[in-house]
GROMACS .gro file of C-alpha atoms in nm:
model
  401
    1UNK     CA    1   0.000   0.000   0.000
    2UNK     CA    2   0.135   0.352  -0.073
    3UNK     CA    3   0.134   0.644   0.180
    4UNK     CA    4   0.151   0.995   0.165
    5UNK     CA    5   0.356   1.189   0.383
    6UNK     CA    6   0.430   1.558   0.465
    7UNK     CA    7   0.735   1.654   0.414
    8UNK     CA    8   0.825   2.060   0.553
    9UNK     CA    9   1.197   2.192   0.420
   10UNK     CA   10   1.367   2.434   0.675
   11UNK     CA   11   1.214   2.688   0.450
   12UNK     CA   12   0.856   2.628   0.518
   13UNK     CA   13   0.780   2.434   0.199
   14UNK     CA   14   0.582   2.196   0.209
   15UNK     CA   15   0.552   1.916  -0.018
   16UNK     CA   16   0.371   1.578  -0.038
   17UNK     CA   17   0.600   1.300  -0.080
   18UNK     CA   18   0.436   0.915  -0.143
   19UNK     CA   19   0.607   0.586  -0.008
   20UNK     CA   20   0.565   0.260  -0.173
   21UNK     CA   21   0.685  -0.061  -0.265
   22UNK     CA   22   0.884  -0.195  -0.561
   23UNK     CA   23   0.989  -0.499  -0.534
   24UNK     CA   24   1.238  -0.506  -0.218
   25UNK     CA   25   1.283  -0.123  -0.211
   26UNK     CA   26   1.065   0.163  -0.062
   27UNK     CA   27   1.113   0.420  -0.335
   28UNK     CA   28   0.929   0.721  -0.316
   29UNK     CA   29   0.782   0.994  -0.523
   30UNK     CA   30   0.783   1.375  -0.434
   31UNK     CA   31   0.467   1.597  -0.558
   32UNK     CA   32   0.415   1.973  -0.477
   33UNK     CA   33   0.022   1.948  -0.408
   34UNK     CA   34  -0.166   1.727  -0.195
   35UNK     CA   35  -0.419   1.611  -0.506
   36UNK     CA   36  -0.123   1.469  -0.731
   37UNK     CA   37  -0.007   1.273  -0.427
   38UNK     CA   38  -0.272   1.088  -0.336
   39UNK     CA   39  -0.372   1.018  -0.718
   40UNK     CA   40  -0.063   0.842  -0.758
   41UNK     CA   41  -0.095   0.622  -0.457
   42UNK     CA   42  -0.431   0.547  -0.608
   43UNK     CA   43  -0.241   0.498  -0.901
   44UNK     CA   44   0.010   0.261  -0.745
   45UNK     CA   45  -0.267   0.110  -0.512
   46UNK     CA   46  -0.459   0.002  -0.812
   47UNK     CA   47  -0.231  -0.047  -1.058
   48UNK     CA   48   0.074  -0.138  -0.910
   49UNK     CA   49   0.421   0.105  -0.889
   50UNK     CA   50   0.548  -0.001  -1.276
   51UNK     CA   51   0.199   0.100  -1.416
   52UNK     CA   52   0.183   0.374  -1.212
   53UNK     CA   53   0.525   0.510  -1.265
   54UNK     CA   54   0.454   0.467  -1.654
   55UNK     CA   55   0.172   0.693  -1.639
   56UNK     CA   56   0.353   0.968  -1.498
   57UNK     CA   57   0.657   0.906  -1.788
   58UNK     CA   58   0.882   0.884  -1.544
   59UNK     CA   59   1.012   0.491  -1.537
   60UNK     CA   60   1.172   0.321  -1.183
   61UNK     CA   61   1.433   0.239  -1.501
   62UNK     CA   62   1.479   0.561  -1.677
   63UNK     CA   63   1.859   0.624  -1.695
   64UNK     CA   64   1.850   0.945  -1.798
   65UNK     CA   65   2.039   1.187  -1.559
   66UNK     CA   66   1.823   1.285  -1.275
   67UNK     CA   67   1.847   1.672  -1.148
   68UNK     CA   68   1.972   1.558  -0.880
   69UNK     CA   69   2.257   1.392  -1.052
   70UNK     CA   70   2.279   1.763  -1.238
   71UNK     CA   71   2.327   1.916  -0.938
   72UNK     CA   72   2.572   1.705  -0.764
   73UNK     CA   73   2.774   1.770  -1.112
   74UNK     CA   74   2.732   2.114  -1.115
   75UNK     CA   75   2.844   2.180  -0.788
   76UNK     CA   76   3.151   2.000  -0.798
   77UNK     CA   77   3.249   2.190  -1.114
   78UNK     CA   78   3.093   2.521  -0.963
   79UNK     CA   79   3.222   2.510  -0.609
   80UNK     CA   80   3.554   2.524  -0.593
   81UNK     CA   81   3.503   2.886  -0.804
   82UNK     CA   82   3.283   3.039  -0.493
   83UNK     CA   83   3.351   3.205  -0.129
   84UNK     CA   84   3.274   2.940   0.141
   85UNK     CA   85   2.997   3.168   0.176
   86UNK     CA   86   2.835   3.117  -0.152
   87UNK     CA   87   2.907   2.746  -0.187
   88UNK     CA   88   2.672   2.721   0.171
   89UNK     CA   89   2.406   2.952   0.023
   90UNK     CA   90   2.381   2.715  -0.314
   91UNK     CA   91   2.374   2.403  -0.117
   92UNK     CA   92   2.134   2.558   0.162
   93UNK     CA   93   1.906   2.663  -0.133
   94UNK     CA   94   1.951   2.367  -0.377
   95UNK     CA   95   1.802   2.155  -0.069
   96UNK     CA   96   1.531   2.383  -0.002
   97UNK     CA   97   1.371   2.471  -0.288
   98UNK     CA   98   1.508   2.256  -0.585
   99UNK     CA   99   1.579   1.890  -0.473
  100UNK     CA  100   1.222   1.843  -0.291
  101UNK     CA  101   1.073   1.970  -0.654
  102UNK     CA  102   1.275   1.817  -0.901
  103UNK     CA  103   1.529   1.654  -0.768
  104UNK     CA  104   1.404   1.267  -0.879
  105UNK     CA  105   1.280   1.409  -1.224
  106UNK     CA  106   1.480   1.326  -1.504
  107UNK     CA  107   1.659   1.612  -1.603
  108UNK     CA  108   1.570   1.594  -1.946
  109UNK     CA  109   1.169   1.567  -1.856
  110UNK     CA  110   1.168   1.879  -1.694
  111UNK     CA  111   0.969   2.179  -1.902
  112UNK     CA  112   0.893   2.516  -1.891
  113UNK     CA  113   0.553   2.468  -1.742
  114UNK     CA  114   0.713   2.265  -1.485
  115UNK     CA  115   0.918   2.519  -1.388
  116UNK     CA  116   0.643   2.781  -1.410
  117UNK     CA  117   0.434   2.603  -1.169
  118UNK     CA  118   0.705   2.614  -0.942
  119UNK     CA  119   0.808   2.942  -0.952
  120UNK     CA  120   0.447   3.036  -0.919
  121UNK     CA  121   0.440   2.820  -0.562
  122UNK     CA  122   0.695   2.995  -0.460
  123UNK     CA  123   0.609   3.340  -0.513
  124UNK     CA  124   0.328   3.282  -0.295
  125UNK     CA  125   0.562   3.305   0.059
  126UNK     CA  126   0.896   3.482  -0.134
  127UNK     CA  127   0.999   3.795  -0.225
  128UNK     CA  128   1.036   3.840  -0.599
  129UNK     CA  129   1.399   3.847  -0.562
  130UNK     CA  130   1.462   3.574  -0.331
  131UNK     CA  131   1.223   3.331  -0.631
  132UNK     CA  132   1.478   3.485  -0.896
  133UNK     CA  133   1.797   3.392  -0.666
  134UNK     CA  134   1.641   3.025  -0.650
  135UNK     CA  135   1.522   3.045  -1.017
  136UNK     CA  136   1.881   3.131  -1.122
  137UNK     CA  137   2.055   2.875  -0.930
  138UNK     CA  138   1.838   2.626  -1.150
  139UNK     CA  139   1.914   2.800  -1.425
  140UNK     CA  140   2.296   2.813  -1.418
  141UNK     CA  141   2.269   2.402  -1.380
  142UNK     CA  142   2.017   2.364  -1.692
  143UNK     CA  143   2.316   2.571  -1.878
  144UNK     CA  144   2.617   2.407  -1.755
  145UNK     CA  145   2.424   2.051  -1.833
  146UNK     CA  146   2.332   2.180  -2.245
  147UNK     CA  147   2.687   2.299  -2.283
  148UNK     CA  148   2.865   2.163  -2.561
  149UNK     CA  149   3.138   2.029  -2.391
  150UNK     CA  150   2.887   1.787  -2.149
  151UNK     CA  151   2.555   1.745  -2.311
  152UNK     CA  152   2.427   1.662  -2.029
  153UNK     CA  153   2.077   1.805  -2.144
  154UNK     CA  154   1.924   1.870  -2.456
  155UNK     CA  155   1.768   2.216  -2.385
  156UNK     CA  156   1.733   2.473  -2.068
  157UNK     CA  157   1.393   2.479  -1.919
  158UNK     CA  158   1.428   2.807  -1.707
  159UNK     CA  159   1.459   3.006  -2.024
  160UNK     CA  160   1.124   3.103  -2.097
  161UNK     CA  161   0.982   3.169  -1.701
  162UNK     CA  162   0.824   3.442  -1.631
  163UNK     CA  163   0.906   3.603  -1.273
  164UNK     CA  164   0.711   3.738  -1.030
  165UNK     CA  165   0.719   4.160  -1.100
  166UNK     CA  166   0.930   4.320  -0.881
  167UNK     CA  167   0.830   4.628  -0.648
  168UNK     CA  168   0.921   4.961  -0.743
  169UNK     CA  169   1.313   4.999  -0.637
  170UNK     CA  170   1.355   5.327  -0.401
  171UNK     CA  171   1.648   5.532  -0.466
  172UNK     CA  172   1.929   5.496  -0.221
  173UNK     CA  173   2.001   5.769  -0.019
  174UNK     CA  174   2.278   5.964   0.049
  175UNK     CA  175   2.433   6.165   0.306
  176UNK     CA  176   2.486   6.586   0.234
  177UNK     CA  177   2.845   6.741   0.151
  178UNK     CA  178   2.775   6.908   0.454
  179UNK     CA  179   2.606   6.615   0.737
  180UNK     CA  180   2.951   6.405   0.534
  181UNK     CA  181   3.174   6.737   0.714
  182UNK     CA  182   2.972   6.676   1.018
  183UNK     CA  183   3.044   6.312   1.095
  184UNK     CA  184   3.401   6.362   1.018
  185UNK     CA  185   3.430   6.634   1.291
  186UNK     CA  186   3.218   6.362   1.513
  187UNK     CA  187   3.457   6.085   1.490
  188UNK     CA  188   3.762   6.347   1.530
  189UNK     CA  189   3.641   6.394   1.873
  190UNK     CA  190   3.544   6.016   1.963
  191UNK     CA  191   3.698   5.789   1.763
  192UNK     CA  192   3.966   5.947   1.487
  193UNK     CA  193   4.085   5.615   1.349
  194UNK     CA  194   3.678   5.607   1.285
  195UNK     CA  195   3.737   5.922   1.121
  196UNK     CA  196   3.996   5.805   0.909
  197UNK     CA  197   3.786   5.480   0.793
  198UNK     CA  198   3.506   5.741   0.737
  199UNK     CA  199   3.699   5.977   0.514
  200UNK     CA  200   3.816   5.662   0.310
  201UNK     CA  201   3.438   5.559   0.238
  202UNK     CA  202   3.348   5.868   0.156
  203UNK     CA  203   3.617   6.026  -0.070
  204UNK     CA  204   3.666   5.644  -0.257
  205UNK     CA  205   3.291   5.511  -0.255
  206UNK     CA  206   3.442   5.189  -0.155
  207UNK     CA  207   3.203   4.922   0.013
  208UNK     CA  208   3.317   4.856   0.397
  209UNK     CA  209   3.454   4.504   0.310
  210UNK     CA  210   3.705   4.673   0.063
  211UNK     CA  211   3.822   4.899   0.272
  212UNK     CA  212   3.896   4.764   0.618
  213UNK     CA  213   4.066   4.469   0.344
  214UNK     CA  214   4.329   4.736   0.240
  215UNK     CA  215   4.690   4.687   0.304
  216UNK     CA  216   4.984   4.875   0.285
  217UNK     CA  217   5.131   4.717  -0.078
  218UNK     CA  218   4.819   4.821  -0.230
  219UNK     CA  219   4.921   5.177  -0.146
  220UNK     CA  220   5.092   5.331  -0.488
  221UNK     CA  221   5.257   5.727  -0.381
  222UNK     CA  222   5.480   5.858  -0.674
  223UNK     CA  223   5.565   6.164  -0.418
  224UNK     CA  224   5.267   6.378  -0.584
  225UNK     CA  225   4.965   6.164  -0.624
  226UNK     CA  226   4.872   5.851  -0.402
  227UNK     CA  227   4.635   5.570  -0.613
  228UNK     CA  228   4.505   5.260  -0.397
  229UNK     CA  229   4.439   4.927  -0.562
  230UNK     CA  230   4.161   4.715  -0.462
  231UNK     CA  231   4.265   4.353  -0.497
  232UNK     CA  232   4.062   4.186  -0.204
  233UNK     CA  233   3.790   4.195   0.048
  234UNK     CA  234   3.647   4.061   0.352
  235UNK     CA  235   3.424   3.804   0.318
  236UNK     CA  236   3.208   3.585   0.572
  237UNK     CA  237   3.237   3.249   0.502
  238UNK     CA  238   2.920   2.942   0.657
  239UNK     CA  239   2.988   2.995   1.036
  240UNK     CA  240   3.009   3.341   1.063
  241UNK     CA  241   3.343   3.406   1.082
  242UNK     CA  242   3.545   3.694   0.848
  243UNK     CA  243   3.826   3.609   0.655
  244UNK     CA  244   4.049   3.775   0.383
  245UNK     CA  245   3.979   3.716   0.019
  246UNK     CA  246   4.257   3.758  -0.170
  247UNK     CA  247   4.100   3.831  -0.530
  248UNK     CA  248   3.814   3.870  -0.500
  249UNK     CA  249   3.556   4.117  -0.572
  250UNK     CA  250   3.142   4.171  -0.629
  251UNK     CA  251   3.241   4.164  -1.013
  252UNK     CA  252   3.521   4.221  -1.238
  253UNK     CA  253   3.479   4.547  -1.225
  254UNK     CA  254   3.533   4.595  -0.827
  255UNK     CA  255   3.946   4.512  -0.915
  256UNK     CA  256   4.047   4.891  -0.989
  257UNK     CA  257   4.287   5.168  -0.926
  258UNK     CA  258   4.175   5.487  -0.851
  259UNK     CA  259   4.378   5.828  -0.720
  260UNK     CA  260   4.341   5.978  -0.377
  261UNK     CA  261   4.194   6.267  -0.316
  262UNK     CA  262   4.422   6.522  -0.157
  263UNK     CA  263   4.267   6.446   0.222
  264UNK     CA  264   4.296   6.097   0.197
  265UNK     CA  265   4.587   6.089   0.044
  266UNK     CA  266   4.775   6.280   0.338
  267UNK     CA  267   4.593   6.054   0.557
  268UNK     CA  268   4.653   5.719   0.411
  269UNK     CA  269   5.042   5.896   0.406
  270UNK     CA  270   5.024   5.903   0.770
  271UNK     CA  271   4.846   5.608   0.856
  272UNK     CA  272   5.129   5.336   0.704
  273UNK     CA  273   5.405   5.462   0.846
  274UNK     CA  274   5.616   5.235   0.997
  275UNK     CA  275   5.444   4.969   0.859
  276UNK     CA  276   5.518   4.701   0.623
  277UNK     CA  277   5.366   4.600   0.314
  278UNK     CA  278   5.097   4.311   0.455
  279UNK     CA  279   4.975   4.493   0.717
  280UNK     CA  280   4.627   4.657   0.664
  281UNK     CA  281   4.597   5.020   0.669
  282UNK     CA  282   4.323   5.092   0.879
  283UNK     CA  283   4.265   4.914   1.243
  284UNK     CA  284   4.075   5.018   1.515
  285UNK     CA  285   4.172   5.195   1.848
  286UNK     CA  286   4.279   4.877   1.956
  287UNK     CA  287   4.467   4.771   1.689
  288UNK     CA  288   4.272   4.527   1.567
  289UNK     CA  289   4.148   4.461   1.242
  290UNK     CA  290   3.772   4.658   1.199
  291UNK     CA  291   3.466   4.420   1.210
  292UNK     CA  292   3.165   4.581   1.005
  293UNK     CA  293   2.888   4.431   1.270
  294UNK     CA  294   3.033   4.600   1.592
  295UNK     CA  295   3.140   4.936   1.374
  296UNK     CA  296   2.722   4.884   1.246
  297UNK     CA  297   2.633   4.822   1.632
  298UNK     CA  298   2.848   5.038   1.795
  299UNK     CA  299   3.079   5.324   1.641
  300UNK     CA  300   2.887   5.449   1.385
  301UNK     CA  301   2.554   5.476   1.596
  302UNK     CA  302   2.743   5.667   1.807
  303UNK     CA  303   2.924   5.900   1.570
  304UNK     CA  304   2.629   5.998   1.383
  305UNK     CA  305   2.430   6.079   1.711
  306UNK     CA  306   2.685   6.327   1.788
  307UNK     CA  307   2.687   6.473   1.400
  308UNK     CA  308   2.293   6.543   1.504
  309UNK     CA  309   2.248   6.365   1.166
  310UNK     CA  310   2.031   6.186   1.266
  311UNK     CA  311   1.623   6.201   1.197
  312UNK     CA  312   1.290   6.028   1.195
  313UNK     CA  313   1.302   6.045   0.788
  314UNK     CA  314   1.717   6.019   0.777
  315UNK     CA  315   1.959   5.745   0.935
  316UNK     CA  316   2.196   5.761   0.793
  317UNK     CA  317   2.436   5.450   0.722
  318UNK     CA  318   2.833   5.374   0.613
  319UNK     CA  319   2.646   5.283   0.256
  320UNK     CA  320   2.514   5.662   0.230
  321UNK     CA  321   2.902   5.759   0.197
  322UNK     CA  322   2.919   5.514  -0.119
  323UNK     CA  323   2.596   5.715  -0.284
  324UNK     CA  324   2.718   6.057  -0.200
  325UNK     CA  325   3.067   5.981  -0.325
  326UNK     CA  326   2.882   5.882  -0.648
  327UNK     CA  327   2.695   6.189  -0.642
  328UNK     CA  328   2.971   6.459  -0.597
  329UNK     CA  329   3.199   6.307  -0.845
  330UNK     CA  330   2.911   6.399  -1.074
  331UNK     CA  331   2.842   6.746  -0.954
  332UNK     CA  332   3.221   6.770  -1.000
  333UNK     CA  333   3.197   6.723  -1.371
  334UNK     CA  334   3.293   6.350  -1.384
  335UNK     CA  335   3.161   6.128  -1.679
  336UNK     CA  336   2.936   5.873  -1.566
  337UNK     CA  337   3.149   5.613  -1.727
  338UNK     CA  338   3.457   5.729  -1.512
  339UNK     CA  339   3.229   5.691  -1.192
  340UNK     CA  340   3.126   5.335  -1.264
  341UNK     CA  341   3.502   5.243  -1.298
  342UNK     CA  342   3.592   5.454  -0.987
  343UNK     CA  343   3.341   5.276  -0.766
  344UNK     CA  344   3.380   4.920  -0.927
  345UNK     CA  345   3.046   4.898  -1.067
  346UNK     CA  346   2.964   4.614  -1.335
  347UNK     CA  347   2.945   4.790  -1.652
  348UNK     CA  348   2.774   4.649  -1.931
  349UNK     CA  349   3.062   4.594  -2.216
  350UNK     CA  350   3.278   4.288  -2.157
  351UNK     CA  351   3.588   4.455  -2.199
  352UNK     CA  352   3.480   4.665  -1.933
  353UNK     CA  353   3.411   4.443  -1.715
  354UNK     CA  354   3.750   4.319  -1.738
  355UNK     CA  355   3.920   4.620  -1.793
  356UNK     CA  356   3.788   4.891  -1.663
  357UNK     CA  357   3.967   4.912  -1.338
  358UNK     CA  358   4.307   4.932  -1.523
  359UNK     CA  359   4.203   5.166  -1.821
  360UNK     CA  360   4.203   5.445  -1.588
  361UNK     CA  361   4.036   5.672  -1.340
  362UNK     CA  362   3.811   6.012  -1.351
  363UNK     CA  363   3.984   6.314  -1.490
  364UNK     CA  364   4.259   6.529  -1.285
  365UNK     CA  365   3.979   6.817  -1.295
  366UNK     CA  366   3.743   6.571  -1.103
  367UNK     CA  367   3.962   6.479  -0.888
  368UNK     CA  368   4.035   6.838  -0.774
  369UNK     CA  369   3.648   6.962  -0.791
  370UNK     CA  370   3.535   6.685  -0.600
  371UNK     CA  371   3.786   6.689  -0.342
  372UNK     CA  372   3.691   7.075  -0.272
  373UNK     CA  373   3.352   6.985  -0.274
  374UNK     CA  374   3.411   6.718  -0.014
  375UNK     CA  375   3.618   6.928   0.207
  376UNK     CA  376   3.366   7.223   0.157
  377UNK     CA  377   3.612   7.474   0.022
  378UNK     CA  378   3.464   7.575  -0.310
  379UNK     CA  379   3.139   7.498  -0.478
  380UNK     CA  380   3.139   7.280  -0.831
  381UNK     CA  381   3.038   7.453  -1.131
  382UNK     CA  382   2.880   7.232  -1.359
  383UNK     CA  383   2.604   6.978  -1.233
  384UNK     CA  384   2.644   6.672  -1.452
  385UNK     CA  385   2.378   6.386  -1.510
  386UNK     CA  386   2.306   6.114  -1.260
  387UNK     CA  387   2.450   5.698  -1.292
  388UNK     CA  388   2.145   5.496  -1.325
  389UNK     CA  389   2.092   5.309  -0.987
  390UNK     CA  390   2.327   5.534  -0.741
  391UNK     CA  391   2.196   5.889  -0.731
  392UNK     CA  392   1.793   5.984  -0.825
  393UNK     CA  393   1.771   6.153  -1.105
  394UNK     CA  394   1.783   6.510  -1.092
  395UNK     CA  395   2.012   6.583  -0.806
  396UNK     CA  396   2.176   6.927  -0.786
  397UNK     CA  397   2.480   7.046  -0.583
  398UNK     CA  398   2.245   7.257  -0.349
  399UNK     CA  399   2.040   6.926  -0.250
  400UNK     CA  400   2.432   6.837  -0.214
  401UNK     CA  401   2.542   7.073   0.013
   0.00000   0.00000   0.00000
């Protein structure tokens, strides 16, 4: 007799999965409503499990690669090219959402409706985005199964799915020229090696894991001009704990050089004195390497408070430095090209992508604008259009300031 039985993934999907006999094995069959289940242990009940299995054209003795099997092939090829961190996500989400789905199937029986219908379930408890994460997991191992060199599959199924619409995105926010001048005098008084991490986010746009990853050999200063190469971050890797990744970066585009403006560049002068070339350029009061959840929980909370930043409508965050960088590079009379290649952003041309980071940096006139604008000593004199995604559209210098 075959049984149905609930099965509930760490997720909070549930799926119906039915037990029977086959000879001397207890296979079983996973189905994503409670209908389909019990009709084939009706099926089964009736008709026995080879009958049964016919009927839903997929045979106790098809061969064909299961997507299971996929996966397990995938991964080993994919997972020695991710962060510890990533490699946990895919697994975490493979087990989730794809092998209690599809994971028996044959890979080669799985369609586009069948992968509508389960996008469809799950857009009923995700967000949009998390479905397209999960959707694109599925998809990456439908594409490295058709490729030429494997044929592994014949086609892709996840080509054709549509995806749950995504909410209106709200602009990021950024923090003022001016409430920028303000937190800097802040962390002067309470915390200055704060201050110096501070005027590094917000005169490079550099995310907080690029930063605090800098080292002293990634410091370039001809005796004129300093230039910092990014060339790794911090990462977080399954358990929790940070570690340096030594080339690595949120795309291709995140390797670049860039020049210093004139305050960090006297400051990053200072700060690696005496130092040699591994050690990392900025470390906290105690001379320890900076960890972004206590700066997040403690230091910046603290900083900001006594900036009187700080409003119902504004909270400002280490992130708002990245934006406002963007933004005065642009008031400054940068190209917007020149800003995606300053702040690492993926661009859209391969070569780009590649690169960018080495082709060079904004203009010597940017440089200089920008810097005055960020130390507050002259205003710019040409507004210049916004990058798609960083700054909203129509920002002027006095919204700036």
């Amino acid at each position: 007799m075959a049984s149905v039985r609930d099965r509930v993934s760490p997720s909070g999907v549930t799926t119906y999965q039915v037990l029977y006999r086959h000879g001397s094995k207890q296979p079983s069959r996973t189905f994503v409503d409670r209908d389909s289940a019990d009709e084939f242990a009706q099926l089964v009940n009736i008709l026995g499990p080879d009958r049964a299995l016919k009927a839903l054209a997929v045979g106790e003795q098809d061969e064909r690669l299961t997507v299971a099997q996929l996966w397990a092939k995938f991964f080993e090829w994919k997972g020695p090219r991710l962060t510890p961190r990533t490699r946990t996500d895919y697994a975490r989400d493979y087990a989730n959402y794809i092998e209690t789905w599809f994971g028996h199937r044959a890979a080669e029986l799985v369609d586009e409706a069948d992968v509508q219908e389960w996008v469809e379930h799950m857009a009923k408890t995700l967000a949009p985005k998390t479905v397209g994460d999960k959707h694109m997991l599925l998809h990456s191992m439908y594409d490295f199964g058709r490729a030429r060199s494997r044929r592994l599959v014949s086609h892709n199924p996840c080509k054709e799915t549509e995806m749950p619409e995504r909410g209106k995105r709200k602009p990021p926010k950024g923090t003022t020229t001016v409430e920028f001048r303000a937190i800097r005098s802040a962390a002067h008084h309470r915390n200055p090696d704060a201050e110096d991490l501070i005027l590094y986010l917000g005169e490079t746009g550099w995310r907080f894991s690029e930063a605090t990853a800098l080292d002293v050999r990634d410091v370039e200063d001809d005796g004129t001009d300093v230039w910092v190469n990014m060339t790794r971050v911090i990462r977080i890797d399954g358990s929790g704990r940070a570690y340096m990744a030594e080339g690595e970066a949120k795309s291709e585009a995140g390797f670049r050089r860039i020049r210093m403006f004139s305050d960090t560049a006297a400051m990053l002068r200072r700060r690696i004195v005496g130092k040699g070339p591994g050690d990392l350029v900025f470390l906290n009061c105690r001379g320890r390497q900076w960890n972004q959840n206590t700066f997040l929980r403690e230091t910046w909370p603290k900083i900001v408070a006594d900036a009187g930043v700080v409003t119902a409508a504004r909270k400002p965050t280490p992130h708002w430095l990245r934006h406002m960088h963007v933004a005065v590079c642009l008031a400054a009379g940068a190209q917007p090209h020149e800003v995606q290649r300053r702040i690492g952003h993926e661009h859209f041309s391969t070569t780009m992508d590649v690169y960018g980071g080495m082709i060079g940096d904004i203009s010597d006139a940017a440089i200089e604008q920008a810097a005055a604008l960020m130390s507050g000593a002259r205003s710019a004199q040409r507004i210049a259009p916004v990058v798609r995604g960083e700054v909203v559209e129509g920002t002027s210098l006095r919204a700036l300031t």
